[in-house]
PDB file of C-alpha atoms and ligand atoms in Angstrom:
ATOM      1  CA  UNK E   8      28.380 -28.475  32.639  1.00  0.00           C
ATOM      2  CA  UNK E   9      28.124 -27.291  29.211  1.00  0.00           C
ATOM      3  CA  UNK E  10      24.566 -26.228  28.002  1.00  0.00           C
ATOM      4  CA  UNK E  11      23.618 -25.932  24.392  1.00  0.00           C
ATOM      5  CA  UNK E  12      22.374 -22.412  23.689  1.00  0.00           C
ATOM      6  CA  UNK E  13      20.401 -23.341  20.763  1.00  0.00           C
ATOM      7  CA  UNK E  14      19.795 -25.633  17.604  1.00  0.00           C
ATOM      8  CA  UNK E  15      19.349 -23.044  14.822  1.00  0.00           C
ATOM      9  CA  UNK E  16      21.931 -20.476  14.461  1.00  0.00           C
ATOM     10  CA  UNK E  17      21.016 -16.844  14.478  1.00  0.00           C
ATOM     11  CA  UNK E  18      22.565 -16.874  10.878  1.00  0.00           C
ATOM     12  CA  UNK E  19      19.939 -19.725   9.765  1.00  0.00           C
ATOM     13  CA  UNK E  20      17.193 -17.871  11.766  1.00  0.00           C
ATOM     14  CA  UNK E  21      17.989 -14.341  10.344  1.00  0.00           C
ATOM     15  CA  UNK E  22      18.523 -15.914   6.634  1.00  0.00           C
ATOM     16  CA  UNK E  23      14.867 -17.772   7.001  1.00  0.00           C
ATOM     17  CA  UNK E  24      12.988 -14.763   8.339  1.00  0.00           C
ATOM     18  CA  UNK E  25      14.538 -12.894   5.354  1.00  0.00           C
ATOM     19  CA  UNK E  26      13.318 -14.792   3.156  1.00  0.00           C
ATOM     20  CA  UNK E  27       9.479 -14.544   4.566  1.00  0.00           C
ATOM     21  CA  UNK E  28       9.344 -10.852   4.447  1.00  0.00           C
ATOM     22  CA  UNK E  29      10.872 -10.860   0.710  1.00  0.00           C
ATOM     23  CA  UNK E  30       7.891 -12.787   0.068  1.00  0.00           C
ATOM     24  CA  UNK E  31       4.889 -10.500   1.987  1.00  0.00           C
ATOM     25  CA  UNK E  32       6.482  -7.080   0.127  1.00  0.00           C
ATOM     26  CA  UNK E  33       5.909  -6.557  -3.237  1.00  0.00           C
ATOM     27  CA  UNK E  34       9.050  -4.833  -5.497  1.00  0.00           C
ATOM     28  CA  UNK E  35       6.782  -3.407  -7.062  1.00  0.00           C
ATOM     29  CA  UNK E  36       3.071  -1.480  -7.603  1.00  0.00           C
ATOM     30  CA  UNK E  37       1.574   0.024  -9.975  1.00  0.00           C
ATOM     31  CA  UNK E  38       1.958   4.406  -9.844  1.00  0.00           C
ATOM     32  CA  UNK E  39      -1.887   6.105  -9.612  1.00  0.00           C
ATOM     33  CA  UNK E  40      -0.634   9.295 -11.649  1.00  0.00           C
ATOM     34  CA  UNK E  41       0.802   7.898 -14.641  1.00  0.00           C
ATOM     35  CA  UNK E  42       0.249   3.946 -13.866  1.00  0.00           C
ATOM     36  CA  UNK E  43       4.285   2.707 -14.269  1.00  0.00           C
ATOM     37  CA  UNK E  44       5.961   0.253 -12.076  1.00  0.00           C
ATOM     38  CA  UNK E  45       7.543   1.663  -9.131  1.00  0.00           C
ATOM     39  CA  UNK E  46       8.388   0.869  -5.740  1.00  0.00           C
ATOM     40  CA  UNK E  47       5.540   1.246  -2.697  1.00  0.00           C
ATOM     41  CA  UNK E  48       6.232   4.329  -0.774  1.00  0.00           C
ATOM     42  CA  UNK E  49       8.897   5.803  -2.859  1.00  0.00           C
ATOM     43  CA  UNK E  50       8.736   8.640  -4.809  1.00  0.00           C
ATOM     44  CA  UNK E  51       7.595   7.502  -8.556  1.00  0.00           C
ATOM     45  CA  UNK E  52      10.639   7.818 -11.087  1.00  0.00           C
ATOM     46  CA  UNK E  53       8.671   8.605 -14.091  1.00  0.00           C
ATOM     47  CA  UNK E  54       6.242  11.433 -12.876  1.00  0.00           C
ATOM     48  CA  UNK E  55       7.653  12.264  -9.587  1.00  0.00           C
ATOM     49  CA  UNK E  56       4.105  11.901  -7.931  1.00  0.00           C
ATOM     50  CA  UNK E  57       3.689  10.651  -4.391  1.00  0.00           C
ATOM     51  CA  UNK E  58       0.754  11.030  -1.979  1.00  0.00           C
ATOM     52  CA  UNK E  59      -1.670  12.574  -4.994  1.00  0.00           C
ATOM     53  CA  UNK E  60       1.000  15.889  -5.423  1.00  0.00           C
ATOM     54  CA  UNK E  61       4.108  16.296  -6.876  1.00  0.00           C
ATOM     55  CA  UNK E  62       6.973  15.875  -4.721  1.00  0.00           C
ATOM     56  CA  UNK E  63       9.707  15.715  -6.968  1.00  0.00           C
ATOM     57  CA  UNK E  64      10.519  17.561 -10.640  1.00  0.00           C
ATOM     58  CA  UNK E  65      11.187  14.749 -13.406  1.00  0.00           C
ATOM     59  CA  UNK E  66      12.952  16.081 -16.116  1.00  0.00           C
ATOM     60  CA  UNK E  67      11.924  13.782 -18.643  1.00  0.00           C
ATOM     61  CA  UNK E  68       8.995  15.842 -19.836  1.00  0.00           C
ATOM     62  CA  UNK E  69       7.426  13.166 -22.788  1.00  0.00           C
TER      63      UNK E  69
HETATM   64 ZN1   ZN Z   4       4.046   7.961 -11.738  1.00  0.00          ZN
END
């Protein structure tokens, strides 16, 4: 006989859980060096600064 695997589709599961960890990780925090927006753990596109050194050369010298 024919047993139901589940209720909730992987789709709805996968779509839900999505949505939760959108909500725990910010877009966006605030750069020590020069104190613009940029992503957590990225390199920062306006200074190039990451871990208290420069890891990148920005050419936008202002
Ligand atoms: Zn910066």
């Amino acid at each position: 006989m024919g047993v139901q695997q589940s209720r909730r589709s992987k789709s709805r599961t996968r779509k839900k859980r999505s949505m939760w960890a959108r909500l725990d990780t910010p877009t966006r925090m605030e750069c020590p060096q020069c104190h613009e927006a940029k992503m957590p753990h990225r390199v920062c596109p306006s200074c190039g600064f990451y871990k208290n050194r420069e890891a990148i050369k920005v050419n936008a010298a202002e």
